[in-house]
Short mmCIF file of N, CA and C in Angstrom, two decimals:
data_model
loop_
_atom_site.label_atom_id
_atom_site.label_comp_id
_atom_site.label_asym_id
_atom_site.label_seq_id
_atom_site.Cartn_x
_atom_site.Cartn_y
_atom_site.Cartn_z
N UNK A 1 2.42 16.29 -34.84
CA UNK A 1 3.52 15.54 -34.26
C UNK A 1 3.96 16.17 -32.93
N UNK A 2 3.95 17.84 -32.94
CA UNK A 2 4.56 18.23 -31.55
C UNK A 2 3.30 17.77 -30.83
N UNK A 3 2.22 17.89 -31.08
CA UNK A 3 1.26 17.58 -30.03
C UNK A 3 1.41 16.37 -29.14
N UNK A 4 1.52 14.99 -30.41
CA UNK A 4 1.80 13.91 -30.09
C UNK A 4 2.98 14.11 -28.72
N UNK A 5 4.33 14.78 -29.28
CA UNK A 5 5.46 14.64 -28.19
C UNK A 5 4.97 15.51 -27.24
N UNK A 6 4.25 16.33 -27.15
CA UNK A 6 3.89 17.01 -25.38
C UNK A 6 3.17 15.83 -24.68
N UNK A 7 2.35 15.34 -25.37
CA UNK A 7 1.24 14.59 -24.55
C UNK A 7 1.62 13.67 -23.55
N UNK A 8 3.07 12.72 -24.82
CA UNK A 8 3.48 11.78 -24.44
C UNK A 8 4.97 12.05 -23.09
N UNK A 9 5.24 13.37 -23.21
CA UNK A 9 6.26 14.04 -22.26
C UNK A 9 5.18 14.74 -20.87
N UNK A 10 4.05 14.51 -21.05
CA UNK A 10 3.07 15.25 -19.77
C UNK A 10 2.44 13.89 -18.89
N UNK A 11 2.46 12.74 -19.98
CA UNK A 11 2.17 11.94 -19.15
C UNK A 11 3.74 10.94 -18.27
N UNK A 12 4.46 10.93 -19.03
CA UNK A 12 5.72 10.62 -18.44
C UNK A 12 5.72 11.34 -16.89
N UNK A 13 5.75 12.28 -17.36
CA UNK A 13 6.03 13.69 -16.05
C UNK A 13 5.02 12.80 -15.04
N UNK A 14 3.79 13.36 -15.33
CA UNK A 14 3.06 12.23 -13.99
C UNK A 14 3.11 11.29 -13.70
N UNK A 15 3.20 10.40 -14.66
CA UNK A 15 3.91 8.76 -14.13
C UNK A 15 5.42 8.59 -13.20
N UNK A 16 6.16 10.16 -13.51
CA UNK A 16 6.87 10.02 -12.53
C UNK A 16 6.55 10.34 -11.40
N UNK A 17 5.30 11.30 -11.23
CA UNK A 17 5.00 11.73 -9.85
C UNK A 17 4.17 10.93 -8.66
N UNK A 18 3.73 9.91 -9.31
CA UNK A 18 2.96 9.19 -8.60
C UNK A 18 4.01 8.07 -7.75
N UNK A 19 3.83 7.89 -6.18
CA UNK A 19 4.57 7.02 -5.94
C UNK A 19 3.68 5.54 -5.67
N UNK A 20 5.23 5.11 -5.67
CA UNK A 20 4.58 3.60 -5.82
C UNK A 20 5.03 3.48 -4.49
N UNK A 21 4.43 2.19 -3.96
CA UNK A 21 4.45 2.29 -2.07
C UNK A 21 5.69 1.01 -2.23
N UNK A 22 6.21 1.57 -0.96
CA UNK A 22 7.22 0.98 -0.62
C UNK A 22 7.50 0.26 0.22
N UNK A 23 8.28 -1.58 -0.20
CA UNK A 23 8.25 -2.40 0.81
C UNK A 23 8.75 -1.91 2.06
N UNK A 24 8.54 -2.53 3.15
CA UNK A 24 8.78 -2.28 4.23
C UNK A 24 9.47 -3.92 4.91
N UNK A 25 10.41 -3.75 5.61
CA UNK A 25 11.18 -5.19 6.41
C UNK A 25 10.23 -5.05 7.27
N UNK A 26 10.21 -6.88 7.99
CA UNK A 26 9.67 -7.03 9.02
C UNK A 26 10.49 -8.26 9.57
N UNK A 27 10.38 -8.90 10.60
CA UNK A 27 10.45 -10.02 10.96
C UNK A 27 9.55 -10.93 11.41
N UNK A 28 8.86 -11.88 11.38
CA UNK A 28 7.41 -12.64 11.83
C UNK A 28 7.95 -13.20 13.47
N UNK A 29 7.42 -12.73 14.57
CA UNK A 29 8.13 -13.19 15.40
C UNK A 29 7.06 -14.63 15.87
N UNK A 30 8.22 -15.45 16.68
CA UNK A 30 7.57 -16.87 16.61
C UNK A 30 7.53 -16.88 18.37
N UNK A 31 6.68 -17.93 18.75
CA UNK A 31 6.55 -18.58 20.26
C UNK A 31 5.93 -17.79 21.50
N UNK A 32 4.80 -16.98 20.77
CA UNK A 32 4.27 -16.57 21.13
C UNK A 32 2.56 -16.56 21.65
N UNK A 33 2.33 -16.49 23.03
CA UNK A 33 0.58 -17.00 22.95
C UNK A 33 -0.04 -15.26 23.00
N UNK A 34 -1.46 -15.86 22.32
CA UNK A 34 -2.33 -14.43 22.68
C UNK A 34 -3.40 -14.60 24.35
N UNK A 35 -3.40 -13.27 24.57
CA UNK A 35 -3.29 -13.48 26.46
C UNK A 35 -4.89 -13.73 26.33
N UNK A 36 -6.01 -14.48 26.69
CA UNK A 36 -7.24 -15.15 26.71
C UNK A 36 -8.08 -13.90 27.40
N UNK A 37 -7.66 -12.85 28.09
CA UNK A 37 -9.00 -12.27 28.54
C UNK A 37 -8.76 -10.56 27.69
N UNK A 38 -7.80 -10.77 26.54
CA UNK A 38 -7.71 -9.72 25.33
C UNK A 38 -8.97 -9.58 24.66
N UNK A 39 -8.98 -8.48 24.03
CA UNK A 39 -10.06 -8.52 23.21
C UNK A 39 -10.07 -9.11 21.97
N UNK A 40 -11.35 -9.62 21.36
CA UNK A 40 -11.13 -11.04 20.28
C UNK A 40 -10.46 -10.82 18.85
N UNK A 41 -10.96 -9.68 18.66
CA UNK A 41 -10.32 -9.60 16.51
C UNK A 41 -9.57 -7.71 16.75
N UNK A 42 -8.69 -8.10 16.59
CA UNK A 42 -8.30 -6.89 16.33
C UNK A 42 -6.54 -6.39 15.16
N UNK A 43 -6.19 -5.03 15.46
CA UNK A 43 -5.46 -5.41 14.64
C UNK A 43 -4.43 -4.15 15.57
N UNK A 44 -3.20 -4.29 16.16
CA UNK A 44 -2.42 -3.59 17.16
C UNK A 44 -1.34 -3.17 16.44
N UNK A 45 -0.78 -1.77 17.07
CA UNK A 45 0.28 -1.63 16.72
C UNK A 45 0.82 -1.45 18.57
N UNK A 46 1.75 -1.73 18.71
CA UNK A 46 2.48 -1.59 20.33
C UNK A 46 3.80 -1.40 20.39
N UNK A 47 4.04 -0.41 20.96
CA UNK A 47 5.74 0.01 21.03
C UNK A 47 6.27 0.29 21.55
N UNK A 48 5.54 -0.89 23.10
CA UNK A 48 6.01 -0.44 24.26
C UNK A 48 6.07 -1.79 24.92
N UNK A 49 7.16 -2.61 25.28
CA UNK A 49 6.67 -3.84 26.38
C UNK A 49 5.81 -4.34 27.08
N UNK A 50 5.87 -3.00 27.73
CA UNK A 50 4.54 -2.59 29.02
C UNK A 50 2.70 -3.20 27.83
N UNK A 51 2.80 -2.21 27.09
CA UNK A 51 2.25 -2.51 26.43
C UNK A 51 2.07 -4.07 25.48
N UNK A 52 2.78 -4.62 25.11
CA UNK A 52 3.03 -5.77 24.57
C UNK A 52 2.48 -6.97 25.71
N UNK A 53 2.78 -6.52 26.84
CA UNK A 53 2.94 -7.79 26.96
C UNK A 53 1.00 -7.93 28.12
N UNK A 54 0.74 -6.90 27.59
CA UNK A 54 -1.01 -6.72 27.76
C UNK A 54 -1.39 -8.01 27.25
N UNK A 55 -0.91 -8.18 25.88
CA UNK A 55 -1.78 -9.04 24.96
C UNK A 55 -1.23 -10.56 24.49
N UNK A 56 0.12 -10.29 24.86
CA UNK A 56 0.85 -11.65 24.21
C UNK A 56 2.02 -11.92 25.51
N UNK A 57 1.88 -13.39 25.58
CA UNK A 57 2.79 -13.95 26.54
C UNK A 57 4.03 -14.99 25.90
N UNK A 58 5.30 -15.60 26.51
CA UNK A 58 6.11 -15.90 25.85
C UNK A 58 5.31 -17.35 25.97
N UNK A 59 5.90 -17.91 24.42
CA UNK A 59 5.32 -19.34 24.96
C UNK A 59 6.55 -20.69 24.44
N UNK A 60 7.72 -20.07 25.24
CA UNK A 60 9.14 -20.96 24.81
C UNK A 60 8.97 -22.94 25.42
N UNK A 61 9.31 -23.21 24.60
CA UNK A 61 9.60 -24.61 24.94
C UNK A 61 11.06 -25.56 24.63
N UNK A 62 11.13 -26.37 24.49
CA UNK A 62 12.44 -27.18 24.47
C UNK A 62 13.01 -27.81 23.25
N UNK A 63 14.11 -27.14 22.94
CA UNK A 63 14.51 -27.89 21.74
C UNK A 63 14.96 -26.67 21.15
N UNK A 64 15.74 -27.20 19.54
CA UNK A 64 15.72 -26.00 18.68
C UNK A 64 14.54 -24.91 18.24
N UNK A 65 14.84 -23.93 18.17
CA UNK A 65 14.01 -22.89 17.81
C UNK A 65 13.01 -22.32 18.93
N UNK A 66 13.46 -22.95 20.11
CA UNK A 66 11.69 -23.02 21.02
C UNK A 66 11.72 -21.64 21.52
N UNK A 67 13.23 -20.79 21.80
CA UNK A 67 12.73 -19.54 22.43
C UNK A 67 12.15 -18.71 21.36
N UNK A 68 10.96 -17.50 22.64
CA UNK A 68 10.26 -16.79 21.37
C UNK A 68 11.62 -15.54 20.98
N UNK A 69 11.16 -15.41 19.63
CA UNK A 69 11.77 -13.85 19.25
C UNK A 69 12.08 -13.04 19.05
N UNK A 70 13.31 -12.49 19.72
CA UNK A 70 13.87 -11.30 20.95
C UNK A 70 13.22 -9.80 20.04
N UNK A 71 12.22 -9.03 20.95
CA UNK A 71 11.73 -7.82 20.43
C UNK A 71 12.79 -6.71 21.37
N UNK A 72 13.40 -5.98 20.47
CA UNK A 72 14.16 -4.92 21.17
C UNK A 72 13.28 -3.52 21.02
N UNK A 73 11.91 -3.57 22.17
CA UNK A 73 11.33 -2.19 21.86
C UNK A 73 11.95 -0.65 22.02
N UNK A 74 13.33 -0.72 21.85
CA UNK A 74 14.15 0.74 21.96
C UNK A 74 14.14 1.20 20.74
N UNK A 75 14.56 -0.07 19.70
CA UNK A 75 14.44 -0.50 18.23
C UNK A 75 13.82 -0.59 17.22
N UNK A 76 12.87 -1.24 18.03
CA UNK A 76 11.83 -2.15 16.92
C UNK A 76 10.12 -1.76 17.85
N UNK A 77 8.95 -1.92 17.06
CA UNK A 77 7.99 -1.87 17.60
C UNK A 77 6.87 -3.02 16.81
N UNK A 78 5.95 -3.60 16.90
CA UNK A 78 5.44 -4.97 16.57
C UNK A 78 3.66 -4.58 16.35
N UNK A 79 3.57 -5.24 14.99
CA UNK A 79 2.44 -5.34 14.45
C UNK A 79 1.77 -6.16 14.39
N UNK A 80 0.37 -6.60 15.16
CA UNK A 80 -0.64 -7.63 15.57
C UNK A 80 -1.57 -7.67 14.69
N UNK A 81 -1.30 -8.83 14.04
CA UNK A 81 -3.21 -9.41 13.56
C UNK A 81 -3.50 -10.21 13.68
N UNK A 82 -4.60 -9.92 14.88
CA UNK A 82 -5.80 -11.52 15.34
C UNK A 82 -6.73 -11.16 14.98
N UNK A 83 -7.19 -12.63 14.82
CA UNK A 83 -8.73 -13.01 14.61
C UNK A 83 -9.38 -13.63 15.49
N UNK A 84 -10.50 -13.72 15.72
CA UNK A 84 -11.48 -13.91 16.43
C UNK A 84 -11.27 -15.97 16.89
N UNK A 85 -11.77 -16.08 17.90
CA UNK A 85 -11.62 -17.84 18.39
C UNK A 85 -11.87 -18.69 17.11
N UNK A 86 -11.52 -19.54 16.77
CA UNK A 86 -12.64 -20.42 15.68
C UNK A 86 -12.08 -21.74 16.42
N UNK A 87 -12.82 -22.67 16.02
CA UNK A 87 -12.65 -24.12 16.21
C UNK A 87 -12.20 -24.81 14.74
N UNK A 88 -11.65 -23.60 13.74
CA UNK A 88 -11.18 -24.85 12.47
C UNK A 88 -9.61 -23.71 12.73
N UNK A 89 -8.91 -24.88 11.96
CA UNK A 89 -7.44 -24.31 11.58
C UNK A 89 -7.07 -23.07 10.63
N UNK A 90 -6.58 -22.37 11.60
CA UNK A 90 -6.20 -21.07 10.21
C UNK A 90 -5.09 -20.29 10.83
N UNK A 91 -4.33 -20.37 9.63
CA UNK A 91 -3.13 -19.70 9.37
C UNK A 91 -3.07 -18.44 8.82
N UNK A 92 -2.64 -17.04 9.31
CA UNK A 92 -2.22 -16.34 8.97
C UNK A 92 -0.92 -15.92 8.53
N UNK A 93 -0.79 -15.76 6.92
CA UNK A 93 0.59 -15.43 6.41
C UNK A 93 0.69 -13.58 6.19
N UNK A 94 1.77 -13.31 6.47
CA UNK A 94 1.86 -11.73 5.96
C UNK A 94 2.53 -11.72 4.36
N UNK A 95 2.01 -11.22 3.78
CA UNK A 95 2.14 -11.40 1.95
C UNK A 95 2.95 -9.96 2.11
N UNK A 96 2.46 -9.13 2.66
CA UNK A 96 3.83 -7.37 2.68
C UNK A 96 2.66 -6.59 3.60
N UNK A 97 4.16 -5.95 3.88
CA UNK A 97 4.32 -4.34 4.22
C UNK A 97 4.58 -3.28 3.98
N UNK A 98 4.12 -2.94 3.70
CA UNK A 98 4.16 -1.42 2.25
C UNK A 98 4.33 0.03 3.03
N UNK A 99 5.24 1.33 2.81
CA UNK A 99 4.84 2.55 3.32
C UNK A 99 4.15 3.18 1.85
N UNK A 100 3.08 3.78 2.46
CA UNK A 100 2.09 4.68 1.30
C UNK A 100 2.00 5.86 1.87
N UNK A 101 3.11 6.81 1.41
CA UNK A 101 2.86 8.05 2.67
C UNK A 101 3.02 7.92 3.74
N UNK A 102 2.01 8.36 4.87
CA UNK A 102 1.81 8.16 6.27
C UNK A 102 1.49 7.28 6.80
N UNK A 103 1.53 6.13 6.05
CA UNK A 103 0.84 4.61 6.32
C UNK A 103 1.85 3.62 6.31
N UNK A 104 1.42 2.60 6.96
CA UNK A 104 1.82 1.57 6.83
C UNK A 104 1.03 0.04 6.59
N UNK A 105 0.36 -0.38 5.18
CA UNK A 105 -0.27 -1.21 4.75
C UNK A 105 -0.20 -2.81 5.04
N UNK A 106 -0.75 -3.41 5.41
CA UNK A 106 -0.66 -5.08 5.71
C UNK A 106 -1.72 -5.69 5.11
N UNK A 107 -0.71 -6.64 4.32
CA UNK A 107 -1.40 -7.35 3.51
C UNK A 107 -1.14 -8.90 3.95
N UNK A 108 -2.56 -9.61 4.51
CA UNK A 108 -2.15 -10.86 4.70
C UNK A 108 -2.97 -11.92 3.83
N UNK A 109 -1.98 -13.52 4.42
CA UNK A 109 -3.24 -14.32 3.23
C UNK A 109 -4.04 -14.70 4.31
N UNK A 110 -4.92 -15.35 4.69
CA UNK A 110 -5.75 -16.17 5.81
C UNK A 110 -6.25 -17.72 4.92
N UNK A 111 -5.51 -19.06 5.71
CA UNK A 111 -6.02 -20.15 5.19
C UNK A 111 -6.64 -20.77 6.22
N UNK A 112 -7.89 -21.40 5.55
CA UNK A 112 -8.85 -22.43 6.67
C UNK A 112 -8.55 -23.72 6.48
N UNK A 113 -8.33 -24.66 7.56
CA UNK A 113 -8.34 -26.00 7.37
C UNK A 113 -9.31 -26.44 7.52
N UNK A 114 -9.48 -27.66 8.70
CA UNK A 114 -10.13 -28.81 8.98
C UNK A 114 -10.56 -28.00 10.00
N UNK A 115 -12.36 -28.86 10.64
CA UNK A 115 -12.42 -28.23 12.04
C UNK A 115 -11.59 -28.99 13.28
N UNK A 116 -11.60 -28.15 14.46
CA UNK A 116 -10.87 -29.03 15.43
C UNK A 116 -11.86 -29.23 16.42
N UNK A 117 -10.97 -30.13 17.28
CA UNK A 117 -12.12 -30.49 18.65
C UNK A 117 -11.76 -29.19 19.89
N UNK A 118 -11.09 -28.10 19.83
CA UNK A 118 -10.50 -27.65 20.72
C UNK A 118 -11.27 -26.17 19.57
N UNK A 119 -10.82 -24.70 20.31
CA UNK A 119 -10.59 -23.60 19.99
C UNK A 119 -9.30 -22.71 19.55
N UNK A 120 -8.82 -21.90 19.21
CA UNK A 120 -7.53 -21.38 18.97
C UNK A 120 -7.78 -19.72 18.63
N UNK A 121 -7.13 -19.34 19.23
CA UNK A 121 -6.84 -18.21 18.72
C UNK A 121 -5.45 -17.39 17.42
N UNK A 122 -6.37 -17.13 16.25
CA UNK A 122 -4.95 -16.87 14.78
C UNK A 122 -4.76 -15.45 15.11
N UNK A 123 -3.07 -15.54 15.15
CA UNK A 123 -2.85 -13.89 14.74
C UNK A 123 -1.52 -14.22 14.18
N UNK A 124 -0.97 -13.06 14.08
CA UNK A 124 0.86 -12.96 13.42
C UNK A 124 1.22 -11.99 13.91
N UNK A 125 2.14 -11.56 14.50
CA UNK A 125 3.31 -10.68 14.89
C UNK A 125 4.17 -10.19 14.13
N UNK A 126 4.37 -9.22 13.60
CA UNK A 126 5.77 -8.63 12.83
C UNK A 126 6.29 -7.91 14.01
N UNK A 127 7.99 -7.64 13.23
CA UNK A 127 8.57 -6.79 14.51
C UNK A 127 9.05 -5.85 13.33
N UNK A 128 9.27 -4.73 12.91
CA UNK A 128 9.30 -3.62 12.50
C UNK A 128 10.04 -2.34 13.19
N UNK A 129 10.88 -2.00 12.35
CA UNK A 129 12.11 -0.94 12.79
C UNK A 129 11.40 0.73 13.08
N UNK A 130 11.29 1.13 13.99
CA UNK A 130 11.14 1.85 15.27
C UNK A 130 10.80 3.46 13.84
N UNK A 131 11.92 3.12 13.26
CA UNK A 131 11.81 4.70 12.06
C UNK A 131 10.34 4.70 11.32
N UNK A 132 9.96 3.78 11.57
CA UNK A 132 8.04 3.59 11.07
C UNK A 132 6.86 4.00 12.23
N UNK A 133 7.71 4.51 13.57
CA UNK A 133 6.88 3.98 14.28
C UNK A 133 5.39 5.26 14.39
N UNK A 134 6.22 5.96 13.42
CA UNK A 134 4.83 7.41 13.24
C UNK A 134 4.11 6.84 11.98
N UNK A 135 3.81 6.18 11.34
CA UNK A 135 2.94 5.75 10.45
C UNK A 135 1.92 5.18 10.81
N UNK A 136 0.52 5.26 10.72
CA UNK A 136 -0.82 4.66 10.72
C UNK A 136 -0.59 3.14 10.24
N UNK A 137 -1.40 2.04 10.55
CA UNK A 137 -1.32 0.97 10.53
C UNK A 137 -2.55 0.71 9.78
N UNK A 138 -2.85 0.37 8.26
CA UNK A 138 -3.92 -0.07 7.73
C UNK A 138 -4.13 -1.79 7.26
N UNK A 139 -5.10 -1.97 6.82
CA UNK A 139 -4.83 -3.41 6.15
C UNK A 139 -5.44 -3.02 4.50
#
């Protein structure tokens, strides 16, 4: 019986030691184009304007919701995932953001539609609070 209760008190102990990764906030920022002579699939972290705006341009229009939005890089720093040109429809959703240690994990969904008559370039933008901004960026 004592055996039984160490075993079951040694594995407790490690089940407490193991961490479990932790969500992370983001915001998905919207109205945004990817800049055409970027490079095609990649996956960015940028935390600098200067930098930002290498790859992505504003792409505001008229009406509710049309401005893009507001990245405060003093604040915040922004996480890129594109994919490569295709000619069918696809949506990228971000499912989470996890810290695992020194990391910072992205998990997205990717859906394909219909093909189109045109090309497009898929990515997603998060904007992410600045206290992450020393963490590695994985998927």
């Amino acid at each position: 019986m004592k055996k039984i209760i160490m075993l079951l008190c040694a594995a407790f102990l490690l089940m407490g030691c193991t961490k479990s990764p932790k969500a992370v906030e983001y915001q998905v920022a919207k109205n945004y184009f990817f800049v055409n002579n970027s490079p095609r699939s990649m996956s960015l972290k940028m935390t600098t304007e200067l930098e930002f705006g290498k790859y992505f341009g504003m792409a505001a229009f008229m009406g509710k919701d049309g401005q893009p939005t507001e990245i405060d890089f003093k604040k915040q720093f922004v996480i890129a995932k594109v994919l490569p040109e295709t000619d069918t429809l696809t949506h990228i959703t971000p499912l989470s953001l996890t810290e695992e240690g020194k990391t910072l994990r992205l998990k997205c969904k990717i859906t394909r539609g219909k093909k189109q008559s045109y090309t497009m370039q898929p990515f997603v933008l998060l904007i992410v609070d600045r206290k992450y901004i020393d963490k590695e960026v994985t998927e």
